[in-house]
Short mmCIF file of C-alpha atoms and ligand atoms in Angstrom, two decimals:
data_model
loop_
_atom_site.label_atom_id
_atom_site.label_comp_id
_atom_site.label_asym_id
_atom_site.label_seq_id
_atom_site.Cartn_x
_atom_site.Cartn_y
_atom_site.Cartn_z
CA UNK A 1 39.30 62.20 -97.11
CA UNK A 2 38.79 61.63 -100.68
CA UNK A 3 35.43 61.96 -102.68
CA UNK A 4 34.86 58.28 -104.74
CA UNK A 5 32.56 57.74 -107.73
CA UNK A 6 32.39 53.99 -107.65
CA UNK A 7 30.75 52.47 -110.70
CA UNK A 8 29.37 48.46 -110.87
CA UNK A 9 28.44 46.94 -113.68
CA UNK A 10 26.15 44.50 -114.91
CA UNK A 11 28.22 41.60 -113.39
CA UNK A 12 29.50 43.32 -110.81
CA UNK A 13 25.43 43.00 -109.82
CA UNK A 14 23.66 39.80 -111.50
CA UNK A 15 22.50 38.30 -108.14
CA UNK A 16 21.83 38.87 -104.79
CA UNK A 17 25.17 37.74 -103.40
CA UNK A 18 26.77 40.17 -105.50
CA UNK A 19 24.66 42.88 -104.37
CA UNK A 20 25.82 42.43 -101.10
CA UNK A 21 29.56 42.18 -101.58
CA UNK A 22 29.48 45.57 -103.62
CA UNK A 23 27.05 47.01 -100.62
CA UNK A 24 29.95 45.57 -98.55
CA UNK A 25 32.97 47.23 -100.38
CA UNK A 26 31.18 50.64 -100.29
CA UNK A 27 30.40 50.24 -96.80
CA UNK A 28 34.16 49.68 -96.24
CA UNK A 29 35.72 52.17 -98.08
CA UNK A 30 33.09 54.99 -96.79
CA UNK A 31 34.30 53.72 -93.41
CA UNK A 32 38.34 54.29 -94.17
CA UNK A 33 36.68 57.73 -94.49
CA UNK A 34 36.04 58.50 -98.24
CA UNK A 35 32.78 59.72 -99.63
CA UNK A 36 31.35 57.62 -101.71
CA UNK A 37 28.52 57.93 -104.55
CA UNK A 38 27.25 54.70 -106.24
CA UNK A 39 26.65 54.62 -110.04
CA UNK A 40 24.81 50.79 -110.44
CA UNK A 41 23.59 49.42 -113.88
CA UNK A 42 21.15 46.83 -114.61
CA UNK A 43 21.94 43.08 -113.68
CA UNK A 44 23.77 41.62 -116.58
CA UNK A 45 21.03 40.75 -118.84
CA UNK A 46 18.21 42.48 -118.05
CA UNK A 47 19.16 45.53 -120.62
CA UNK A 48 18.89 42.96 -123.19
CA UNK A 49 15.76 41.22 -121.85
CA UNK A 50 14.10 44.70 -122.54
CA UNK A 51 15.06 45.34 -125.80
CA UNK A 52 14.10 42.14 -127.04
CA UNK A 53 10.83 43.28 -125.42
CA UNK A 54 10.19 46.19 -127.01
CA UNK A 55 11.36 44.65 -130.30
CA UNK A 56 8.86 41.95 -130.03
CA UNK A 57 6.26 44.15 -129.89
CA UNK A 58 7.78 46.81 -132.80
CA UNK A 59 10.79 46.37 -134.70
CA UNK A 60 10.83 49.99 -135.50
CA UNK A 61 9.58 51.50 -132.78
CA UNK A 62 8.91 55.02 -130.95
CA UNK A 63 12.57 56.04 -129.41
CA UNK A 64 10.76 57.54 -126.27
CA UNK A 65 8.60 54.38 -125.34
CA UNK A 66 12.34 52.35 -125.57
CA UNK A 67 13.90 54.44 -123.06
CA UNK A 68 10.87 54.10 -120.51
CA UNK A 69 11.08 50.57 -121.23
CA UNK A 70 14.89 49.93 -121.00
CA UNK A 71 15.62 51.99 -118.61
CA UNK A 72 14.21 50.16 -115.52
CA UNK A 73 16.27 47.43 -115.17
CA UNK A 74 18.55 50.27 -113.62
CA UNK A 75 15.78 51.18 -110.80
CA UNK A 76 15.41 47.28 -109.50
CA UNK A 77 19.08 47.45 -108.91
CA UNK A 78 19.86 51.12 -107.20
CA UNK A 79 16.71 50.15 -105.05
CA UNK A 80 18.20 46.64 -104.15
CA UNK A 81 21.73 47.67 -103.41
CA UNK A 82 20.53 50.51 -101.14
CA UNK A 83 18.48 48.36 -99.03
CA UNK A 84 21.57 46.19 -98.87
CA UNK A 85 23.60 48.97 -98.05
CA UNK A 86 21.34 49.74 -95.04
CA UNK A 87 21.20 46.64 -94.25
CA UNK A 88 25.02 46.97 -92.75
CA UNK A 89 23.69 50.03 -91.08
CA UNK A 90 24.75 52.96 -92.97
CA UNK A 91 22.63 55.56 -94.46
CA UNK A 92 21.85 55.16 -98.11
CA UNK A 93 19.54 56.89 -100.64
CA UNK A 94 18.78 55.55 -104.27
CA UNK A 95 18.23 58.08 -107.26
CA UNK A 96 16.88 58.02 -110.23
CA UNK A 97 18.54 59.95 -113.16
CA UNK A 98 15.41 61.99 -113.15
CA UNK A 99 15.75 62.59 -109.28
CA UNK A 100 19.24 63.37 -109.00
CA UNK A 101 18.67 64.99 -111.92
CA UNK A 102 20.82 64.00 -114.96
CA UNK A 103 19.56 66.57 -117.52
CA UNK A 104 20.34 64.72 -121.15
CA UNK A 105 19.17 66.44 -124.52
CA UNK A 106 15.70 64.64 -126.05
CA UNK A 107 17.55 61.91 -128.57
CA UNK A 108 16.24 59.23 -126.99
CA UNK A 109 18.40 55.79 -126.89
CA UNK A 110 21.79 58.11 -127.25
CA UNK A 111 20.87 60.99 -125.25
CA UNK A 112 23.76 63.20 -124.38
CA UNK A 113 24.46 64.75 -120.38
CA UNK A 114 23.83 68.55 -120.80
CA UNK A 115 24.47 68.78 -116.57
CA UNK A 116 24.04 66.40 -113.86
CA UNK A 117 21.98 68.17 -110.46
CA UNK A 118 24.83 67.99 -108.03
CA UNK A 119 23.17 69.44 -105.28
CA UNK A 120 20.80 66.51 -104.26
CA UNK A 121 23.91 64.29 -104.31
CA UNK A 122 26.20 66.85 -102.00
CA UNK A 123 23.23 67.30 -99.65
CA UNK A 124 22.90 63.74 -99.25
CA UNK A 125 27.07 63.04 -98.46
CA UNK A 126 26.94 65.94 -96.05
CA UNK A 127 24.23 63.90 -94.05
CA UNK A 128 26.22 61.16 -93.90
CA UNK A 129 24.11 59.25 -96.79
CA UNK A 130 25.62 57.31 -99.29
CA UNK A 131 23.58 57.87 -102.54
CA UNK A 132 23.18 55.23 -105.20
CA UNK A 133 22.77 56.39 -108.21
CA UNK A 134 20.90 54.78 -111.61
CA UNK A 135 23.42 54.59 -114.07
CA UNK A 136 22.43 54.69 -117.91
CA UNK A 137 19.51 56.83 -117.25
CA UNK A 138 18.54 60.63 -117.54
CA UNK A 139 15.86 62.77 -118.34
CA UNK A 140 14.87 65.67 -120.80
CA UNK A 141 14.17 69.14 -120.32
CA UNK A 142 10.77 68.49 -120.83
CA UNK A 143 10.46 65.67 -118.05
CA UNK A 144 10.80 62.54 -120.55
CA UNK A 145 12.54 59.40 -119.03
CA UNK A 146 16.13 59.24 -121.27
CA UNK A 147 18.92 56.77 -122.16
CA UNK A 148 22.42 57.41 -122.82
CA UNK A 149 23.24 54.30 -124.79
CA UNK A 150 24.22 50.52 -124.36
CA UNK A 151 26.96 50.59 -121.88
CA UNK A 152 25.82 53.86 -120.72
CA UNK A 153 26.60 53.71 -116.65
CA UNK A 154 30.12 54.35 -117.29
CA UNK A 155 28.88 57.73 -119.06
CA UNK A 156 26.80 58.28 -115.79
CA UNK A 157 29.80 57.54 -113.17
CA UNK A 158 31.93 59.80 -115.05
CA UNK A 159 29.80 62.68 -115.08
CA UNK A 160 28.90 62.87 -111.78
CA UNK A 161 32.51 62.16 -110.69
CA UNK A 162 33.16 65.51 -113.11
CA UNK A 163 29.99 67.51 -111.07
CA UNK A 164 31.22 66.74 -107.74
CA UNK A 165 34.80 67.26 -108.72
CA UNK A 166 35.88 64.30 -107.45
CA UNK A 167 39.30 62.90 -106.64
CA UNK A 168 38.46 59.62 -108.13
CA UNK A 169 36.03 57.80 -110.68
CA UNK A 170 36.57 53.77 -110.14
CA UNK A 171 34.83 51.37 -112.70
CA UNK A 172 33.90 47.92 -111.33
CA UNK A 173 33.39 45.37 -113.94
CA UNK A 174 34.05 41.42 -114.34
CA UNK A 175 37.71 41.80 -115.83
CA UNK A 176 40.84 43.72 -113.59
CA UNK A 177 41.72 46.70 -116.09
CA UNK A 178 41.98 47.46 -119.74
CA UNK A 179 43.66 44.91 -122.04
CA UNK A 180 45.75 45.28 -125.27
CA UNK A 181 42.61 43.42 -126.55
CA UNK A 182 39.44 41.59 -124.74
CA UNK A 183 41.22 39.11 -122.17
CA UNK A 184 38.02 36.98 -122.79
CA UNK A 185 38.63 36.44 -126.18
CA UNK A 186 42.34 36.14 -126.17
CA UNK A 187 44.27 34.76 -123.46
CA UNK A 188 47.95 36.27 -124.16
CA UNK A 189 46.21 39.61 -123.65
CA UNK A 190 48.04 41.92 -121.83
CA UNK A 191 46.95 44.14 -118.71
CA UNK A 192 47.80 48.21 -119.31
CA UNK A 193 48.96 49.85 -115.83
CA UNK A 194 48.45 52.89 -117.44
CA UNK A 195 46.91 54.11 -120.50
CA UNK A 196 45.75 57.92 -121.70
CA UNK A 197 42.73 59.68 -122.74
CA UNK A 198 43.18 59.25 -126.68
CA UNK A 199 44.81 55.82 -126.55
CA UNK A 200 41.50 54.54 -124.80
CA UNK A 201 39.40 56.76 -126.56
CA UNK A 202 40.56 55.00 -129.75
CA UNK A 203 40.44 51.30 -128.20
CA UNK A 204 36.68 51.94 -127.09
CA UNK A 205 35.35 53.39 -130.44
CA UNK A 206 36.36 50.42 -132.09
CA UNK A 207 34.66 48.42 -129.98
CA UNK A 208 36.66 47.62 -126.55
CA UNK A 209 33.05 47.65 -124.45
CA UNK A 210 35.03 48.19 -120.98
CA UNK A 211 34.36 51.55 -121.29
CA UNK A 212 31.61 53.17 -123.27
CA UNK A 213 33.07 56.01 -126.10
CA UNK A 214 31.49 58.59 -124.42
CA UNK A 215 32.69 58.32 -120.94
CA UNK A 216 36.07 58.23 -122.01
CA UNK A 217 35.30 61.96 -124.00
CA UNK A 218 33.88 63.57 -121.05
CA UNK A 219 36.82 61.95 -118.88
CA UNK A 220 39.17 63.38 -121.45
CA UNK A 221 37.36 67.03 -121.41
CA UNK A 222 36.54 67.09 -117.82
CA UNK A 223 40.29 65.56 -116.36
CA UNK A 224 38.38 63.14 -114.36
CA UNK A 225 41.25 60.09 -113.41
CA UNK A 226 39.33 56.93 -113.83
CA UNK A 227 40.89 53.57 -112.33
CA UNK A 228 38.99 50.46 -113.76
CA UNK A 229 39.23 47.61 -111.94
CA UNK A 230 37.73 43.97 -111.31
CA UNK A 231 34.66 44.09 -108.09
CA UNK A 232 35.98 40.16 -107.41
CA UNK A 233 39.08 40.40 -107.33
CA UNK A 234 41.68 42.72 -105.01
CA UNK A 235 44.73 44.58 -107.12
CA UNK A 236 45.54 44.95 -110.70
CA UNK A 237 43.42 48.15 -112.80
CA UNK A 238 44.17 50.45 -115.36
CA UNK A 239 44.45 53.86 -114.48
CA UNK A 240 43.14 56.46 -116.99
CA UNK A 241 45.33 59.56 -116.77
CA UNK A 242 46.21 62.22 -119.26
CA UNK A 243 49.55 61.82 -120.70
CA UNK A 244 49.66 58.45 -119.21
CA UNK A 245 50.19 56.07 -122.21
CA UNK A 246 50.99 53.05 -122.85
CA UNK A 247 54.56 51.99 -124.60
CA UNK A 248 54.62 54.45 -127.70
CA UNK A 249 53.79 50.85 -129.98
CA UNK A 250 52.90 51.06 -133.58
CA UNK A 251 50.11 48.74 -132.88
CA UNK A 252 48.89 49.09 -128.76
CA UNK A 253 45.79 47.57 -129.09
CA UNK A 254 43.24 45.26 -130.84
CA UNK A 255 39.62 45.52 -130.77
CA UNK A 256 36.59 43.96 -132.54
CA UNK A 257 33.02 45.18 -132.85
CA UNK A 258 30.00 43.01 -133.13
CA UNK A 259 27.47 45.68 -133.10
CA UNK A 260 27.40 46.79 -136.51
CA UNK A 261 25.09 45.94 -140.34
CA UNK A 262 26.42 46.17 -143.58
CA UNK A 263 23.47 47.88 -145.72
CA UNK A 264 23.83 47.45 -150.13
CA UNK A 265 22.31 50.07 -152.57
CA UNK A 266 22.98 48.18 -155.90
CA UNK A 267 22.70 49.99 -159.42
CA UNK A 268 22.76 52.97 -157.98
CA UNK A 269 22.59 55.49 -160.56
CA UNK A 270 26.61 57.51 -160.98
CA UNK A 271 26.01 60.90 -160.74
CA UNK A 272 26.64 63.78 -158.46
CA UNK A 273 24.38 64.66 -155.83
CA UNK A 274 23.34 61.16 -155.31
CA UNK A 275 25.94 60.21 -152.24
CA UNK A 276 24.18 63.85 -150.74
CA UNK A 277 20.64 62.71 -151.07
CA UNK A 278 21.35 58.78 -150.11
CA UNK A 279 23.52 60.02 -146.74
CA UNK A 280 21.28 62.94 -146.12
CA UNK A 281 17.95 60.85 -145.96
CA UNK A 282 20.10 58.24 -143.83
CA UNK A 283 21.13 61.42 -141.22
CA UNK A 284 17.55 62.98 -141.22
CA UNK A 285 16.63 59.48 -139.54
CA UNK A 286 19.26 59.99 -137.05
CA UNK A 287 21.48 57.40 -137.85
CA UNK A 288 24.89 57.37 -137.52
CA UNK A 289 26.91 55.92 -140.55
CA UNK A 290 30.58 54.48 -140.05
CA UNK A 291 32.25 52.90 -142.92
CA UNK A 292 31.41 53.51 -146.27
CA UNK A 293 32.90 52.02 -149.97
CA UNK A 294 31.43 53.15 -152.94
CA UNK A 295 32.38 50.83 -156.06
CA UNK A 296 34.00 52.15 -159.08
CA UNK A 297 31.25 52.82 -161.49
CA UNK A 298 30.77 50.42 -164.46
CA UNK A 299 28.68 51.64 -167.25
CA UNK A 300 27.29 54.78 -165.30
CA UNK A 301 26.18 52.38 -162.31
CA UNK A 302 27.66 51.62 -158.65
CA UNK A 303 27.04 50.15 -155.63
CA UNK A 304 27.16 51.49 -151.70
CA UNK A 305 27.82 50.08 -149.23
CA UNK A 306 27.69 51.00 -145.86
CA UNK A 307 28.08 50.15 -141.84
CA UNK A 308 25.59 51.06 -139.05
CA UNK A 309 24.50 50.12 -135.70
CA UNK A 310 22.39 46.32 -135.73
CA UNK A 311 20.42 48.47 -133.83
CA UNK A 312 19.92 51.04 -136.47
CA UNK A 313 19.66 48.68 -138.95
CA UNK A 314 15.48 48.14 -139.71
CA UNK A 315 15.25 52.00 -139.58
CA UNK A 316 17.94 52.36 -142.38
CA UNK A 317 16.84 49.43 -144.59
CA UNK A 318 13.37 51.39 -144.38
CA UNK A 319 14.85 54.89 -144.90
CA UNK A 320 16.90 53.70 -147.83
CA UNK A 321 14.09 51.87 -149.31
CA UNK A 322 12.21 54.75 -149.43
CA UNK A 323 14.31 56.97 -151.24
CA UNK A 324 15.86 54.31 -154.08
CA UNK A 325 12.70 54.95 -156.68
CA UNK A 326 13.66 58.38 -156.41
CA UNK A 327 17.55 57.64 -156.75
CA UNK A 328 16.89 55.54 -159.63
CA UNK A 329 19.04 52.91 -157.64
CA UNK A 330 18.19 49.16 -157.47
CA UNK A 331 18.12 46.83 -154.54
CA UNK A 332 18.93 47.36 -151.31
CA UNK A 333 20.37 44.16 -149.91
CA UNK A 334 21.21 43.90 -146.01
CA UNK A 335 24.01 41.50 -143.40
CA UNK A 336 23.93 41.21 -140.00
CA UNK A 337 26.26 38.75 -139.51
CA UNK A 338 29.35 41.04 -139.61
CA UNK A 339 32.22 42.36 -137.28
CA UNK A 340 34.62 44.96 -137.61
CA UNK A 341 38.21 44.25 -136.62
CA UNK A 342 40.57 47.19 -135.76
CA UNK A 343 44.28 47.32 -134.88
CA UNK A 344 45.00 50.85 -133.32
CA UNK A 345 48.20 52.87 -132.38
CA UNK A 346 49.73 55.89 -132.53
CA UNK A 347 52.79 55.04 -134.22
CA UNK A 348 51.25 53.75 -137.64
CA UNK A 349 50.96 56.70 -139.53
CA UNK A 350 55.17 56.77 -139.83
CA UNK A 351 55.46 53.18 -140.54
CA UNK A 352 54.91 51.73 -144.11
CA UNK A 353 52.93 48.38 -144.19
CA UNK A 354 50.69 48.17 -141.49
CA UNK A 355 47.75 47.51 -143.09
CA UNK A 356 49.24 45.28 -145.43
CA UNK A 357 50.56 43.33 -142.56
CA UNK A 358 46.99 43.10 -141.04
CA UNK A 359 45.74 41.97 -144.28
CA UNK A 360 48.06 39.44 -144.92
CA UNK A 361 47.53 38.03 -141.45
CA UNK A 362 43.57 37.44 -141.92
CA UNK A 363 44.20 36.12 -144.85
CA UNK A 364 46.37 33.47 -143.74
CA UNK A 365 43.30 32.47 -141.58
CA UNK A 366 40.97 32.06 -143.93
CA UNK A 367 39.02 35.40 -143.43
CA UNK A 368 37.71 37.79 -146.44
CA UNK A 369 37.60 41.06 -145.70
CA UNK A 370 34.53 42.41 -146.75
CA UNK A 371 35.01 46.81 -146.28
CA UNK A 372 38.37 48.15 -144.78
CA UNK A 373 38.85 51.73 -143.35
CA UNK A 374 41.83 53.43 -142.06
CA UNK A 375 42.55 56.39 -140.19
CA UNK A 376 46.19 57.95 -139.16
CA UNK A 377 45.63 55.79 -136.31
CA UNK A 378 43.90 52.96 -136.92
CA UNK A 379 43.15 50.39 -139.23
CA UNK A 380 39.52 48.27 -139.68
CA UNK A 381 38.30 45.60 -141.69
CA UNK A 382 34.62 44.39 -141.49
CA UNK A 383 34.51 40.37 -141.89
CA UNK A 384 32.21 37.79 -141.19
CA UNK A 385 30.81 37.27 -137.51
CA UNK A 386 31.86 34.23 -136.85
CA UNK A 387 35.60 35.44 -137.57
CA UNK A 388 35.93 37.70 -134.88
CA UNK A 389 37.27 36.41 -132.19
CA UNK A 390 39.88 34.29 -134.16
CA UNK A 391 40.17 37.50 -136.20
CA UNK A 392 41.30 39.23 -132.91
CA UNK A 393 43.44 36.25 -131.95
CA UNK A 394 45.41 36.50 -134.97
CA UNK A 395 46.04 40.14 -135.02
CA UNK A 396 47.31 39.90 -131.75
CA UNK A 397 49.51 37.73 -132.06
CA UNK A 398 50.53 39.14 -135.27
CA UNK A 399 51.19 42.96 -133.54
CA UNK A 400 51.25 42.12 -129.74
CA UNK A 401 53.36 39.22 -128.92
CA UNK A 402 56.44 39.25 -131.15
CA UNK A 403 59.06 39.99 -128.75
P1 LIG B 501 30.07 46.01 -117.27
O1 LIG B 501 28.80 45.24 -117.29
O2 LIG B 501 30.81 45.91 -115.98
O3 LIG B 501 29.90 47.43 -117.74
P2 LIG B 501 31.07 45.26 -119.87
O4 LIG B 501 30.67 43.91 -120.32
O5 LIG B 501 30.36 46.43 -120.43
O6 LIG B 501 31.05 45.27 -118.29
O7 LIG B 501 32.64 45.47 -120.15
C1 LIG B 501 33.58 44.56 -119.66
C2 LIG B 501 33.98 43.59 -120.78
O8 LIG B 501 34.69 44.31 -121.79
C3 LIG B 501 34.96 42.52 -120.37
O9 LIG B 501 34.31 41.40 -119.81
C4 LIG B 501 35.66 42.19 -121.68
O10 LIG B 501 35.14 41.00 -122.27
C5 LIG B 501 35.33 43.35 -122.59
N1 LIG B 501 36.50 43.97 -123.24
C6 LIG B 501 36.59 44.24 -124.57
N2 LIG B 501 37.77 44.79 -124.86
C7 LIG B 501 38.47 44.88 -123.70
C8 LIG B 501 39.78 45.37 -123.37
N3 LIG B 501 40.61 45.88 -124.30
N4 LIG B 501 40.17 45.32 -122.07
C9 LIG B 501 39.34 44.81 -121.12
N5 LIG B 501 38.09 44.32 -121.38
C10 LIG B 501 37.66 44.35 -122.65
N1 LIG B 502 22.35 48.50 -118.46
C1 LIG B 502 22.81 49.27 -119.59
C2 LIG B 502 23.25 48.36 -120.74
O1 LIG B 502 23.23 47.14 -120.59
C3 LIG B 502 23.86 50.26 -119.22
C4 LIG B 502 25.18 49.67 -118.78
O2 LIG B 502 25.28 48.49 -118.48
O3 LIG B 502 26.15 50.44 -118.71
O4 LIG B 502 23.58 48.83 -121.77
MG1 LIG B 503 29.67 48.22 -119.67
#
C-alpha cells in the first residue's frame, strides 16, 4: 500500500463534471488500496476573477486583505470535491490550509511553508478518511489567512507529500507531462519521460507554469518523486527524479514568461552608490528584481532598466518615483507588454555560440530584443508580448528539432 499526494489543478476542476471524475479517480485508486490525500486549487479562472477584484478596488493594495480575498476560490472547490467524494460513499474531509495547518512565514502573496501540521492529515487516513486539502493557501504564525503565490497548489501537494513522507506526489493538470517547451504553444513539442530536479528547476523559473519554482525546490531538497500527468487522459507523464535527466542536450528546453514589466530610470545621475540606493529602495518594498541593463554612461548620465513581476509593477513605478528627486535621475518610463524568452541546458556553458545562435534566430523573425541575460545555463531575451509564442516557436525549432 502506497501513500499518494494527488494534486488537480485549475482545469483538472473548472466544472462540476470534472469534479466528479477527479472524486472518481481518487475513489478508485484509494480502493486498489493506496492512501490518498487531495491537494485541489481553484477552478481555472476564479484566481484571476479575484485579483481583478481586489485590483478594482486598489491598485496598490494591502498584501494581507489580497490573500483573504484570493484565497477562497480554493475553499469552494475542496468543499465541492469532498461532497462529491462522499457522494460515491467514501469518507472524505476538506481542510483548509489554516486547518490542516500549513504554517507559511507573514509575506503575504509569496508566503513561504515553514511546516505543514501532519497530524490532522494522518489521523484522518488512519480513519479511513480521505482528506482534501486547499492548495495555494496557508496561514501565519499569528493566525493571518496566507498565499503562496500564483500557481501555488503544486507548492502545497509537494509539501505535504514531503510531511507525510510519501511514496508518491502526482500532479494533475490539462497537458500529459513536461514538454521541451509549452505543447500549447508549439506543436512539435516533445514529451520528457524523465527529467531531474535542476533541469526542471531551470525550465520552471523561466517560466514553464506546469510546475510552480518553488515546488520543484522543496521537491529537490525534500527527495519527494513527483509524476505529472494529464487528469483526462490515461498514460504518458513526466517523472521528476533526482539524477533522472533528460538527453545531456546543449539546449533541453524552451520557455517563455509573460508575467514580467520592464521599468526605465532615464538620466540617472553616474555615480557610485546610486545602483545601491535605486535597488535598495526597490528591495525594502519587497520586490523581487530579475534582469537588469544599465547603459553606458554618456556625459555623466545613464539609464536603468529593469524586469519585475506585472504584478509588482504599480508598487515599483511608485517606489522608484519616490526616490528619483533624491537620485537626481529623470523619468521613470514603464512596459507591460513584454515577455522573456529563455533557451536552457546544461551543456551551453562548453559550447561557443549559443546565444548568438538564439539571436540570430529572432532576428530572422522579425523580433527586437529589448534586455538579454545569460547564465552558465541559460540564455533570455525580453521582447515584445505579442512575440512570444512565435518567439518560442522559432527557438524550438532552431535548438529542438534539427535531427
Ligand atoms: P494547473 O491549473 O493544472 O496548475 P497550469 O496552467 O498551471 O495548470 O500549468 C499547465 C500548463 O503549463 C499547460 O497547459 C501548458 O500550457 C503550460 N506549460 C508551459 N510550459 C510547459 C512545458 N514545458 N511542459 C508542459 N506544459 C507547459
Ligand atoms: N489558484 C491558484 C492560482 O491560480 C493556485 C494554483 O492554481 O496553483 O494561482
Ligand atoms: Mg498551475
Amino acid at each position: 500500500m502506497a501513500l499518494i499526494v494527488q494534486k488537480y489543478g485549475g482545469t483538472s476542476v473548472g466544472d462540476p463534471d470534472r469534479i466528479k471524475n477527479v472524486a472518481r479517480k481518487v475513489v478508485d485508486r484509494k480502493r486498489k488500496g493506496d492512501s490518498v490525500v487531495v491537494v485541489a486549487s481553484a477552478m481555472s479562472g476564479e484566481t484571476n476573477k479575484l485579483v481583478v477584484l481586489v485590483n478594482k478596488i486598489a491598485e496598490i493594495h494591502d498584501t494581507r486583505e489580497y490573500d483573504q480575498v484570493v484565497s477562497t476560490g480554493e475553499q469552494v472547490t475542496i468543499g465541492l470535491l469532498t461532497l462529491a467524494i462522499q457522494a460515491l460513499g467514501e469518507k472524505s474531509r476538506s481542510f483548509l490550509g489554516l486547518q490542516v495547518p500549513i504554517v507559511t512565514d507573514s509575506a503575504h502573496a509569496k508566503a513561504r511553508i515553514l511546516r505543514v501540521g501532519e497530524e490532522n492529515l494522518r489521523k484522518a487516513l488512519a480513519e479511513g478518511v480521505i482528506p482534501v486539502v486547499a492548495g495555494f493557501q496557508g496561514v501565519d504564525e499569528k493566525g493571518n489567512v496566507t498565499t503562496l503565490g500564483r500557481g501555488g497548489s503544486d507548492t502545497t501537494a509537494v509539501a505535504v507529500a514531503a510531511a507525510l513522507k510519501a511514496d508518491l506526489c502526482e500532479i494533475y493538470t490539462d497537458v500529459d507531462g513536461v514538454y521541451t517547451t509549452d505543447p500549447n504553444v508549439c506543436e512539435t513539442a516533445r514529451r520528457l519521460d524523465r527529467v531531474s530536479y535542476d533541469e526542471m528547476l531551470e525550465l520552471a523559473s523561466m517560466g514553464a507554469k506546469v510546475l510552480q519554482t518553488r515546488s520543484v525546490e522543496l521537491a529537490k531538497r525534500f527527495r519527494v518523486p513527483v509524476l505529472t500527468l494529464s487528469s483526462f487522459t490515461e498514460g504518458g507523464g513526466t517523472l521528476m527524479k533526482e539524477e533522472e535527466g533528460m538527453e545531456s542536450l546543449v539546449v533541453s528546453g524552451v520557455a517563455a514568461d509573460r508575467n514580467e514589466a520592464k521599468v526605465t530610470v532615464s538620466h540617472v545621475p553616474d555615480r557610485q552608490g546610486i545602483a545601491a540606493r535605486l535597488f535598495q529602495a526597490v528591495a525594502d518594498a519587497n520586490i523581487v528584481v530579475d534582469m537588469i541593463v544599465q547603459n553606458v554612461s554618456e556625459s555623466g548620465y545613464t539609464d536603468i532598466t529593469f524586469t519585475v513581476t506585472k504584478a509588482d509593477l504599480a508598487r515599483a513605478q511608485k517606489t522608484v518615483e519616490g526616490i528619483i528627486g533624491e537620485l537626481g535621475a529623470g523619468k521613470v518610463r514603464t512596459d507591460v507588454n513584454v515577455a522573456k524568452v529563455s533557451i536552457i541546458g546544461s551543456g551551453m556553458h562548453s559550447q561557443p555560440g549559443v546565444a548568438a545562435q538564439m539571436f540570430s534566430s529572432l532576428a530572422k523573425e522579425g523580433i527586437n530584443i529589448l534586455m538579454i541575460s545569460t547564465s552558465e545555463i541559460k540564455v533570455s531575451c525580453l521582447i515584445e508580448e505579442k512575440y512570444a509564442e512565435l518567439a518560442v516557436r522559432a527557438l524550438h525549432a532552431t535548438f529542438l528539432e534539427n535531427g
